[in-house]
Short mmCIF file of C-alpha atoms in Angstrom, two decimals:
data_model
loop_
_atom_site.label_atom_id
_atom_site.label_comp_id
_atom_site.label_asym_id
_atom_site.label_seq_id
_atom_site.Cartn_x
_atom_site.Cartn_y
_atom_site.Cartn_z
CA MET A 1 41.86 -9.46 7.16
CA ASN A 2 40.14 -9.46 10.57
CA ASP A 3 37.91 -6.64 9.38
CA VAL A 4 37.01 -8.61 6.25
CA PHE A 5 36.17 -11.66 8.38
CA GLY A 6 34.01 -9.64 10.76
CA PHE A 7 32.20 -7.92 7.91
CA GLY A 8 31.60 -11.28 6.26
CA VAL A 9 29.98 -12.55 9.45
CA ILE A 10 27.71 -9.49 9.56
CA VAL A 11 26.67 -9.91 5.92
CA GLY A 12 26.00 -13.61 6.43
CA VAL A 13 23.94 -13.10 9.61
CA VAL A 14 21.89 -10.28 8.08
CA SER A 15 21.26 -12.35 4.95
CA VAL A 16 20.13 -15.35 7.03
CA ALA A 17 17.79 -13.06 8.96
CA GLY A 18 16.45 -11.72 5.66
CA LEU A 19 15.86 -15.21 4.30
CA LEU A 20 14.01 -16.16 7.47
CA ALA A 21 11.88 -13.03 7.11
CA VAL A 22 11.04 -13.92 3.51
CA VAL A 23 9.99 -17.47 4.30
CA SER A 24 8.12 -16.29 7.41
CA ASN A 25 5.30 -15.29 5.08
CA ARG A 26 4.48 -19.01 4.88
CA LEU A 27 4.42 -19.12 8.68
CA SER A 28 2.14 -16.08 8.87
CA GLU A 29 -0.33 -17.78 6.54
CA ARG A 30 -0.43 -20.87 8.76
CA ILE A 31 -0.89 -19.00 12.05
CA ARG A 32 -3.10 -16.36 10.36
CA VAL A 33 -1.04 -13.46 11.69
CA PRO A 34 0.01 -10.86 9.09
CA ALA A 35 3.71 -10.94 8.27
CA PRO A 36 4.42 -7.36 9.49
CA ALA A 37 3.50 -8.41 13.04
CA VAL A 38 5.96 -11.31 12.81
CA PHE A 39 8.78 -8.96 11.73
CA LEU A 40 7.95 -6.38 14.41
CA ILE A 41 7.72 -8.83 17.31
CA ALA A 42 10.76 -10.87 16.24
CA ALA A 43 12.90 -7.73 16.00
CA ALA A 44 11.66 -6.48 19.39
CA VAL A 45 12.53 -9.81 21.03
CA ALA A 46 15.94 -9.82 19.33
CA SER A 47 16.69 -6.30 20.59
CA ASP A 48 16.03 -7.44 24.17
CA VAL A 49 18.08 -10.62 23.85
CA ILE A 50 20.99 -8.99 21.98
CA THR A 51 21.13 -5.56 23.59
CA ARG A 52 23.49 -4.11 20.96
CA LEU A 53 20.70 -4.38 18.40
CA GLY A 54 18.58 -1.91 20.32
CA HIS A 55 21.15 0.88 20.26
CA PHE A 56 20.54 2.19 16.74
CA PRO A 57 20.07 5.98 16.76
CA THR A 58 16.42 6.92 16.34
CA VAL A 59 17.25 9.35 13.55
CA ASP A 60 18.91 6.58 11.52
CA VAL A 61 15.83 4.37 11.95
CA GLN A 62 13.60 7.25 10.80
CA ARG A 63 15.68 7.80 7.69
CA LEU A 64 15.74 4.11 6.83
CA VAL A 65 11.98 3.74 7.28
CA THR A 66 11.40 6.91 5.24
CA VAL A 67 13.21 5.36 2.27
CA MET A 68 11.20 2.16 2.69
CA LEU A 69 7.94 4.15 2.73
CA ILE A 70 8.93 5.85 -0.53
CA LEU A 71 9.21 2.42 -2.13
CA LEU A 72 5.93 1.21 -0.61
CA LEU A 73 3.92 4.30 -1.54
CA PHE A 74 5.21 4.45 -5.10
CA ASP A 75 4.49 0.76 -5.66
CA GLY A 76 1.09 1.14 -4.00
CA GLY A 77 0.23 4.04 -6.29
CA MET A 78 1.26 2.03 -9.34
CA HIS A 79 -0.84 -0.91 -8.16
CA ILE A 80 -3.92 1.30 -7.86
CA GLY A 81 -3.36 3.19 -11.12
CA TRP A 82 -5.33 6.11 -12.46
CA ARG A 83 -8.31 4.11 -13.73
CA ARG A 84 -9.01 2.43 -10.38
CA PHE A 85 -8.31 5.63 -8.47
CA ARG A 86 -10.63 7.68 -10.68
CA GLY A 87 -13.49 5.28 -9.95
CA ALA A 88 -13.07 5.76 -6.18
CA ALA A 89 -11.35 9.17 -5.98
CA GLY A 90 -14.08 10.80 -3.88
CA PRO A 91 -14.18 8.13 -1.15
CA VAL A 92 -10.37 7.81 -1.13
CA LEU A 93 -9.77 11.54 -0.67
CA TRP A 94 -12.67 11.92 1.75
CA THR A 95 -11.58 9.08 4.03
CA GLY A 96 -7.87 9.78 3.52
CA VAL A 97 -8.00 13.45 4.51
CA ALA A 98 -11.20 14.13 6.47
CA GLY A 99 -11.15 10.65 8.01
CA THR A 100 -7.59 11.13 9.27
CA LEU A 101 -8.38 14.49 10.87
CA LEU A 102 -11.57 13.19 12.50
CA THR A 103 -9.78 10.09 13.80
CA THR A 104 -7.06 12.33 15.26
CA ALA A 105 -9.70 14.29 17.15
CA GLY A 106 -11.50 11.13 18.30
CA VAL A 107 -8.35 9.42 19.63
CA ALA A 108 -7.17 12.63 21.30
CA LEU A 109 -10.53 13.10 23.02
CA ALA A 110 -10.59 9.49 24.24
CA ALA A 111 -6.98 9.66 25.47
CA HIS A 112 -7.72 12.87 27.40
CA LEU A 113 -11.13 12.04 28.88
CA VAL A 114 -10.83 8.28 29.44
CA PHE A 115 -7.12 7.82 30.16
CA GLY A 116 -6.24 11.21 31.65
CA LEU A 117 -3.51 12.34 29.24
CA ASP A 118 -2.90 16.07 29.08
CA GLY A 119 -4.21 17.94 26.05
CA ARG A 120 -1.00 18.16 24.02
CA SER A 121 0.03 14.56 24.70
CA ALA A 122 -3.44 13.37 23.72
CA LEU A 123 -3.31 15.38 20.49
CA LEU A 124 0.12 14.01 19.57
CA LEU A 125 -1.09 10.47 20.28
CA GLY A 126 -4.15 11.09 18.08
CA VAL A 127 -2.01 12.35 15.22
CA ALA A 128 0.31 9.34 15.47
CA LEU A 129 -2.51 6.77 15.49
CA ALA A 130 -4.82 8.33 12.89
CA PRO A 131 -3.19 7.06 9.64
CA THR A 132 -3.77 3.58 8.37
CA ASP A 133 -0.72 1.90 6.91
CA PRO A 134 -0.01 0.85 3.29
CA ALA A 135 2.52 -1.81 4.26
CA VAL A 136 -0.01 -3.71 6.38
CA VAL A 137 -2.99 -3.11 4.08
CA PHE A 138 -1.06 -4.20 0.98
CA SER A 139 0.35 -7.19 2.91
CA VAL A 140 -3.07 -8.35 4.13
CA LEU A 141 -4.76 -7.74 0.77
CA GLY A 142 -1.73 -8.61 -1.35
CA ARG A 143 -2.84 -12.09 -2.46
CA ARG A 144 -6.54 -11.35 -2.06
CA GLU A 145 -8.72 -9.81 -4.71
CA ILE A 146 -11.77 -7.88 -3.51
CA SER A 147 -14.60 -7.17 -5.91
CA GLY A 148 -16.18 -3.72 -5.96
CA ARG A 149 -14.69 -0.46 -4.75
CA SER A 150 -13.99 -1.36 -1.12
CA GLY A 151 -10.53 -2.77 -1.86
CA THR A 152 -9.55 0.32 -3.87
CA ILE A 153 -10.86 2.58 -1.09
CA LEU A 154 -8.79 0.78 1.55
CA GLU A 155 -5.61 0.82 -0.54
CA GLY A 156 -6.14 4.43 -1.59
CA GLU A 157 -6.95 5.56 1.94
CA SER A 158 -3.83 3.92 3.36
CA GLY A 159 -1.67 5.65 0.75
CA ALA A 160 -3.38 9.03 1.03
CA ASN A 161 -3.63 9.36 4.80
CA ASP A 162 0.03 8.60 5.52
CA PRO A 163 1.18 11.90 3.97
CA VAL A 164 -1.71 13.59 5.80
CA GLY A 165 -0.65 12.11 9.14
CA ILE A 166 3.04 12.88 8.65
CA ALA A 167 2.28 16.47 7.59
CA ALA A 168 -0.07 16.86 10.56
CA MET A 169 2.62 15.63 12.98
CA ALA A 170 5.16 18.06 11.50
CA ALA A 171 2.62 20.87 11.81
CA VAL A 172 1.77 20.08 15.44
CA LEU A 173 5.41 19.74 16.50
CA GLY A 174 6.32 22.89 14.53
CA ALA A 175 3.58 24.88 16.27
CA ALA A 176 5.11 24.25 19.71
CA GLY A 177 6.58 27.75 19.81
CA HIS A 178 3.22 29.41 19.12
CA GLY A 179 0.31 29.81 21.46
CA GLY A 180 -3.46 29.59 21.29
CA TRP A 181 -5.10 30.44 17.97
CA SER A 182 -1.68 31.34 16.55
CA ALA A 183 -0.56 27.72 16.97
CA LEU A 184 -3.75 26.46 15.32
CA GLY A 185 -3.35 28.85 12.39
CA HIS A 186 0.34 28.02 11.96
CA GLY A 187 -0.35 24.30 12.05
CA ALA A 188 -3.23 24.51 9.57
CA GLY A 189 -1.17 26.66 7.20
CA GLU A 190 1.80 24.31 7.32
CA PHE A 191 -0.47 21.32 6.73
CA ALA A 192 -2.19 22.91 3.72
CA LEU A 193 1.17 23.96 2.26
CA GLN A 194 2.59 20.44 2.48
CA MET A 195 -0.51 18.85 0.94
CA GLY A 196 -0.78 21.38 -1.90
CA ILE A 197 2.89 21.32 -2.88
CA GLY A 198 3.17 17.55 -2.48
CA GLY A 199 0.14 16.90 -4.68
CA ALA A 200 1.31 19.32 -7.37
CA VAL A 201 4.87 17.95 -7.47
CA GLY A 202 3.55 14.40 -7.61
CA LEU A 203 1.19 15.16 -10.47
CA LEU A 204 3.77 17.05 -12.53
CA GLY A 205 6.55 14.59 -11.69
CA GLY A 206 4.35 11.64 -12.57
CA LYS A 207 3.42 13.14 -15.93
CA ALA A 208 7.09 13.90 -16.69
CA LEU A 209 8.06 10.35 -15.70
CA ALA A 210 5.28 8.94 -17.89
CA VAL A 211 6.62 10.84 -20.90
CA ALA A 212 10.16 9.62 -20.18
CA MET A 213 8.99 6.01 -19.77
CA ARG A 214 7.26 6.09 -23.16
CA ARG A 215 9.65 8.17 -25.25
CA LEU A 216 13.15 8.13 -23.74
CA ALA A 217 14.92 4.95 -24.82
CA LEU A 218 17.73 3.49 -22.71
CA PRO A 219 20.62 1.27 -23.87
CA SER A 220 19.62 -1.70 -21.71
CA GLY A 221 16.31 -3.15 -20.54
CA SER A 222 17.68 -3.54 -17.02
CA LEU A 223 17.93 0.26 -16.71
CA TYR A 224 14.21 0.92 -17.13
CA PRO A 225 13.17 -0.18 -13.61
CA LEU A 226 16.13 1.73 -12.13
CA ARG A 227 14.95 4.88 -13.90
CA THR A 228 11.52 4.75 -12.25
CA LEU A 229 13.09 4.01 -8.86
CA LEU A 230 15.46 6.97 -9.05
CA ALA A 231 12.71 9.19 -10.44
CA ALA A 232 10.58 8.39 -7.39
CA GLY A 233 13.47 9.50 -5.20
CA VAL A 234 13.84 12.73 -7.18
CA ILE A 235 10.11 13.44 -6.86
CA TYR A 236 10.26 12.91 -3.10
CA GLY A 237 13.34 15.14 -2.81
CA VAL A 238 11.89 17.98 -4.89
CA ALA A 239 8.62 17.97 -2.95
CA THR A 240 10.42 17.91 0.40
CA VAL A 241 12.84 20.71 -0.51
CA ALA A 242 9.86 22.77 -1.69
CA HIS A 243 8.30 22.29 1.80
CA GLY A 244 5.70 19.84 0.49
CA SER A 245 4.82 16.28 1.41
CA GLY A 246 7.28 14.03 -0.36
CA PHE A 247 5.22 10.97 0.58
CA LEU A 248 2.11 12.37 -1.07
CA ALA A 249 4.19 13.28 -4.13
CA VAL A 250 5.51 9.76 -4.71
CA PHE A 251 2.08 8.21 -4.10
CA VAL A 252 0.44 10.53 -6.65
CA ALA A 253 3.26 9.94 -9.14
CA GLY A 254 2.78 6.17 -8.78
CA ILE A 255 -0.93 6.53 -9.53
CA VAL A 256 -0.21 8.65 -12.62
CA VAL A 257 2.18 6.11 -14.18
CA GLY A 258 0.31 3.03 -12.99
CA ASP A 259 -1.81 2.54 -16.12
CA ILE A 260 0.37 3.88 -18.90
CA ARG A 261 1.58 1.67 -21.75
CA ALA A 262 5.35 1.81 -21.77
CA PRO A 263 8.32 -0.33 -22.80
CA TYR A 264 9.38 -2.91 -20.18
CA LYS A 265 6.33 -2.01 -18.06
CA ALA A 266 5.92 -5.58 -16.77
CA GLU A 267 9.57 -5.66 -15.65
CA ILE A 268 9.15 -2.26 -13.97
CA GLU A 269 6.10 -3.44 -12.04
CA ARG A 270 7.77 -6.68 -10.93
CA PHE A 271 10.88 -4.78 -9.83
CA HIS A 272 8.91 -2.33 -7.69
CA SER A 273 6.74 -5.10 -6.27
CA ALA A 274 9.85 -6.95 -5.12
CA LEU A 275 11.30 -3.76 -3.62
CA ALA A 276 8.04 -3.10 -1.78
CA SER A 277 8.16 -6.59 -0.26
CA LEU A 278 11.72 -5.95 0.89
CA ALA A 279 10.73 -2.50 2.19
CA GLU A 280 7.98 -4.05 4.32
CA ILE A 281 10.48 -6.41 5.95
CA VAL A 282 13.12 -3.73 6.53
CA ALA A 283 10.67 -1.12 7.87
CA PHE A 284 9.02 -3.35 10.47
CA THR A 285 12.32 -4.95 11.49
CA ALA A 286 14.01 -1.57 11.96
CA LEU A 287 11.07 -0.22 13.96
CA GLY A 288 10.94 -3.41 16.02
CA LEU A 289 14.53 -2.83 17.12
CA THR A 290 13.42 0.43 18.78
CA VAL A 291 10.93 -1.43 21.00
CA SER A 292 11.90 -2.92 24.38
CA ILE A 293 9.42 -5.58 25.43
CA ALA A 294 10.89 -5.63 28.96
CA SER A 295 10.37 -1.88 29.34
CA LEU A 296 6.89 -2.14 27.85
CA ALA A 297 5.84 -4.82 30.32
CA GLY A 298 7.18 -2.80 33.26
CA GLY A 299 4.63 0.03 33.07
CA ASN A 300 0.95 0.46 32.35
CA ALA A 301 1.41 1.72 28.78
CA TRP A 302 0.31 -1.66 27.44
CA LEU A 303 -2.98 -1.42 29.33
CA VAL A 304 -3.67 2.10 28.04
CA GLY A 305 -2.68 0.98 24.55
CA LEU A 306 -5.10 -1.95 24.58
CA GLY A 307 -7.88 0.33 25.79
CA ILE A 308 -7.25 2.89 23.06
CA ALA A 309 -6.92 0.12 20.45
CA ALA A 310 -10.30 -1.30 21.43
CA LEU A 311 -11.96 2.13 21.37
CA LEU A 312 -10.33 3.00 18.05
CA THR A 313 -11.38 -0.27 16.43
CA LEU A 314 -14.89 -0.64 17.83
CA VAL A 315 -16.05 2.93 18.46
CA ILE A 316 -13.96 5.77 17.03
CA ARG A 317 -13.37 4.56 13.46
CA PRO A 318 -16.87 3.06 13.01
CA LEU A 319 -18.53 6.28 14.21
CA LEU A 320 -16.32 8.87 12.53
CA VAL A 321 -15.10 7.17 9.34
CA GLY A 322 -18.36 5.24 9.14
CA GLY A 323 -20.20 8.55 9.13
CA LEU A 324 -18.13 9.71 6.16
CA LEU A 325 -19.04 6.52 4.29
CA LEU A 326 -22.81 6.93 4.72
CA PRO A 327 -23.46 8.97 1.54
CA MET A 328 -21.19 6.79 -0.60
CA ARG A 329 -22.50 4.23 -3.05
CA LEU A 330 -21.39 1.17 -1.13
CA SER A 331 -23.42 -1.69 0.27
CA GLY A 332 -23.83 -1.94 4.02
CA GLY A 333 -21.44 -4.87 4.12
CA GLU A 334 -18.79 -2.96 2.17
CA LYS A 335 -19.04 -0.02 4.56
CA LEU A 336 -18.63 -2.30 7.57
CA PHE A 337 -15.65 -3.97 5.91
CA VAL A 338 -13.94 -0.61 5.25
CA MET A 339 -14.60 0.47 8.85
CA TRP A 340 -12.97 -2.67 10.22
CA SER A 341 -10.01 -2.81 7.86
CA GLY A 342 -8.35 0.50 8.74
CA LEU A 343 -5.12 -1.18 9.84
CA LYS A 344 -2.28 0.57 11.69
CA GLY A 345 1.36 -0.23 11.02
CA ALA A 346 4.77 1.25 10.29
CA VAL A 347 3.64 4.86 9.80
CA PRO A 348 2.13 5.29 13.30
CA ILE A 349 5.29 3.82 14.83
CA LEU A 350 7.42 6.12 12.67
CA LEU A 351 5.35 9.07 13.90
CA GLY A 352 5.92 7.81 17.43
CA THR A 353 9.69 7.96 16.90
CA TYR A 354 9.27 11.64 15.95
CA LEU A 355 8.00 12.21 19.48
CA LEU A 356 11.16 10.58 20.86
CA SER A 357 13.53 12.66 18.73
CA ALA A 358 11.58 15.87 19.50
CA GLU A 359 12.00 15.09 23.22
CA VAL A 360 8.31 15.63 23.90
CA PRO A 361 7.49 15.26 27.64
CA GLY A 362 6.40 11.67 28.29
CA ALA A 363 7.49 10.65 24.77
CA LEU A 364 8.60 7.14 25.77
CA ARG A 365 5.21 6.31 27.29
CA LEU A 366 3.39 7.70 24.25
CA TYR A 367 5.64 5.65 21.98
CA GLN A 368 4.92 2.48 23.94
CA ILE A 369 1.17 3.13 23.66
CA VAL A 370 1.52 3.54 19.88
CA VAL A 371 3.41 0.24 19.61
CA VAL A 372 0.72 -1.63 21.57
CA VAL A 373 -2.07 -0.16 19.44
CA VAL A 374 -0.25 -1.08 16.23
CA THR A 375 0.45 -4.63 17.44
CA PHE A 376 -3.23 -5.08 18.33
CA SER A 377 -4.32 -3.68 14.97
CA VAL A 378 -2.02 -5.85 12.89
CA ILE A 379 -2.69 -9.11 14.77
CA VAL A 380 -6.38 -8.78 15.66
CA GLN A 381 -7.78 -6.55 12.93
CA GLY A 382 -5.46 -7.81 10.20
CA GLY A 383 -5.87 -11.44 11.15
CA LEU A 384 -9.68 -11.16 11.05
CA VAL A 385 -9.92 -9.32 7.71
CA PRO A 386 -10.78 -12.45 5.66
CA ALA A 387 -13.40 -13.54 8.21
CA VAL A 388 -14.93 -10.05 8.38
CA ALA A 389 -15.11 -9.98 4.58
CA ARG A 390 -17.14 -13.21 4.68
CA TRP A 391 -19.43 -11.92 7.44
CA CYS A 392 -20.02 -8.68 5.53
CA GLY A 393 -20.69 -10.47 2.25
CA VAL A 394 -17.71 -8.82 0.52
CA PRO A 395 -16.43 -11.19 -2.18
CA MET A 396 -12.75 -11.90 -1.58
CA ARG A 397 -10.69 -14.57 -3.24
CA THR A 398 -7.08 -15.59 -2.88
CA VAL A 399 -5.12 -15.08 -6.10
CA GLU A 400 -2.75 -17.99 -6.52
CA PRO A 401 0.72 -17.15 -7.86
CA GLU A 402 1.40 -17.93 -11.53
CA PRO A 403 5.19 -18.38 -11.75
CA TRP A 404 5.37 -19.29 -15.44
CA THR A 405 5.10 -16.73 -18.20
CA LEU A 406 5.39 -16.62 -21.97
CA SER A 407 6.88 -13.39 -23.26
CA LEU A 408 7.14 -12.03 -26.76
CA ARG A 409 9.49 -9.14 -27.43
CA LEU A 410 8.46 -6.59 -30.06
CA ARG A 411 10.47 -3.65 -31.32
CA GLU A 412 7.40 -1.44 -31.85
CA GLU A 413 4.40 -0.83 -29.58
CA PRO A 414 1.70 -3.48 -30.22
CA THR A 415 -1.15 -1.13 -31.16
CA GLY A 416 -3.26 -4.00 -32.47
CA LEU A 417 -3.42 -5.99 -29.20
CA ARG A 418 -5.91 -5.68 -26.34
CA GLN A 419 -6.33 -7.53 -23.06
CA HIS A 420 -9.73 -8.21 -21.50
CA VAL A 421 -11.12 -10.14 -18.56
CA VAL A 422 -14.46 -11.88 -19.04
CA ALA A 423 -16.86 -10.63 -16.35
CA ALA A 424 -19.62 -12.73 -14.82
CA GLY A 425 -22.90 -12.14 -16.64
CA SER A 426 -21.29 -10.49 -19.66
CA PRO A 427 -22.28 -11.58 -23.19
CA ALA A 428 -18.98 -13.47 -23.44
CA ASP A 429 -19.57 -15.46 -20.23
CA GLY A 430 -20.67 -18.95 -21.29
CA SER A 431 -20.64 -18.13 -25.02
CA ALA A 432 -18.63 -19.77 -27.77
CA ILE A 433 -16.14 -17.48 -29.48
CA LYS A 434 -17.87 -17.90 -32.86
CA HIS A 435 -21.10 -16.52 -31.39
CA LEU A 436 -19.56 -13.26 -30.12
CA ASP A 437 -20.29 -10.04 -31.98
CA LEU A 438 -16.68 -8.95 -32.44
CA GLY A 439 -16.73 -7.86 -36.08
CA GLU A 440 -14.59 -8.99 -38.97
CA ASP A 441 -11.44 -7.17 -37.84
CA THR A 442 -11.12 -8.72 -34.36
CA TRP A 443 -9.67 -12.12 -33.41
CA ILE A 444 -9.21 -13.81 -30.04
CA SER A 445 -5.71 -15.28 -30.15
CA ASN A 446 -5.09 -16.37 -26.57
CA VAL A 447 -7.23 -17.52 -23.62
CA THR A 448 -5.84 -18.09 -20.11
CA ARG A 449 -8.01 -19.82 -17.50
CA ASP A 450 -6.93 -20.55 -13.92
CA GLY A 451 -3.29 -20.05 -14.86
CA GLU A 452 -3.42 -22.40 -17.88
CA LEU A 453 -3.55 -21.76 -21.62
CA ILE A 454 -6.77 -22.91 -23.30
CA PRO A 455 -6.78 -24.03 -26.98
CA VAL A 456 -8.63 -21.42 -29.04
CA SER A 457 -11.18 -22.28 -31.72
CA GLY A 458 -14.57 -21.01 -32.74
CA ALA A 459 -16.21 -23.57 -30.44
CA THR A 460 -14.21 -22.54 -27.35
CA LEU A 461 -16.56 -21.57 -24.52
CA LEU A 462 -15.47 -18.54 -22.52
CA ARG A 463 -16.04 -18.34 -18.77
CA ALA A 464 -16.05 -15.56 -16.21
CA GLY A 465 -12.50 -14.78 -15.13
CA ASP A 466 -10.90 -15.83 -18.43
CA GLN A 467 -8.09 -13.52 -19.50
CA ILE A 468 -8.11 -13.11 -23.25
CA LEU A 469 -5.74 -11.51 -25.73
CA VAL A 470 -7.49 -9.90 -28.69
CA MET A 471 -5.91 -8.93 -31.99
CA VAL A 472 -7.59 -6.06 -33.81
CA ASN A 473 -7.06 -4.08 -36.96
CA PRO A 474 -5.70 -0.74 -35.66
CA ALA A 475 -7.59 1.10 -38.42
CA ALA A 476 -10.91 -0.51 -37.45
CA PRO A 477 -13.08 0.50 -34.48
CA PRO A 478 -12.37 -1.68 -31.40
CA ALA A 479 -14.76 -4.39 -30.28
CA PRO A 480 -17.27 -3.00 -27.78
CA ARG A 481 -16.12 -3.41 -24.20
CA THR A 482 -19.65 -4.50 -23.24
CA VAL A 483 -18.92 -7.88 -24.83
CA PHE A 484 -16.50 -8.61 -21.96
CA ASP A 485 -17.69 -5.98 -19.46
CA ALA A 486 -14.24 -5.63 -17.83
CA SER A 487 -10.84 -4.62 -19.15
CA GLY A 488 -7.59 -5.88 -17.80
CA PRO A 489 -4.40 -3.82 -17.39
CA PRO A 490 -2.81 -2.44 -20.55
CA LEU A 491 -0.16 -4.55 -22.21
CA PRO A 492 3.36 -3.80 -21.03
#
């Protein structure tokens, strides 16, 4: 009975901490500090006050955060979807791969020349700090909608460069037993192998999952979200066992299934969105427990970290990643916004823990530098993202939650229904429904504006941003998309 009592206390305390973490999002909005920073700092303070909290084995933290990243990357891939990714695939891959490698070189050079770190320590620090982080990017942009391609580029880059950074760290640590050009060749080969296998497994696994989601019926609707969750785990496991990047595999698989029409798709998306929110809390809390604020304040790692953070934010990323953005079809403001918004987060800290477990010389100091850089990035860069968007002229609006929904269950796929969003300046913007050239086989049955249903009649005036549900004759050609100029996500 004593064991049951003690376990009950643990469950209760952990649940209270979780509830506080959930509601802390309201606090982060008021103080304009992204929620991940709140979780990280609160956990670090708790680990100093209650010393037992700081004694979790590093390997256990790595495993826990790895599982959380699987959830975050798969949900992030689903949120982007194939249609959005295809429209920005070049910039995403270019910044996600080439940008990560160039940032690694830039940080390593600065750490060596400016702060006097030896060559290998500087390289490891560069690899750890190069990736941007999906948890922070999705958290900062989560309730904000950015017009144009800059938002897709940021989300895609943060998902693509995490597998690149993790594979690069594994390659650099694995090349420790080689020397000179042999180490470089071994590292490059290992990196290419992980990227190639991970991408292939993700693509094939995503296509197989898409077929299963559409064609393989399950006895209960509650099992459909569990199927996609477990499939993501299988995809990660297969890619990892095959010596590929499991993180890249789950991200690619999420993109592949993001846009498909499938039974219970809305429930699947809501389930993974909730898991991703939980994963963000767990990942930053677990990593925060590995940080000792007292130890950090005792040395000069915080000073070096602030210096590197400033150089990375104001010089290295603008010069190197900004150079990659020059030939892209983005406005000057959009390019500046992408340069600023390369936020660091859980992945760099996770890579820092790899240095601790590999017992790299000076690993603790390198880890402390990584933590300082991440804290600066989340609080300063992340907190200023909305203001920078305004200064750069990048349209960003906060999407208010819409907690009420009307659902209609159908046994067969609704082939005669389409969703559209009225775009500003489209023929439908400001026009009455009866004046639209939709044809005789198309009817607008539902209009939602600012989270409210609008009565539909021939005289109803449509406005930009209206979400409309269109009924069509499946045998007739669809209404031209140019009438609305923007399509919403497919019906679940």
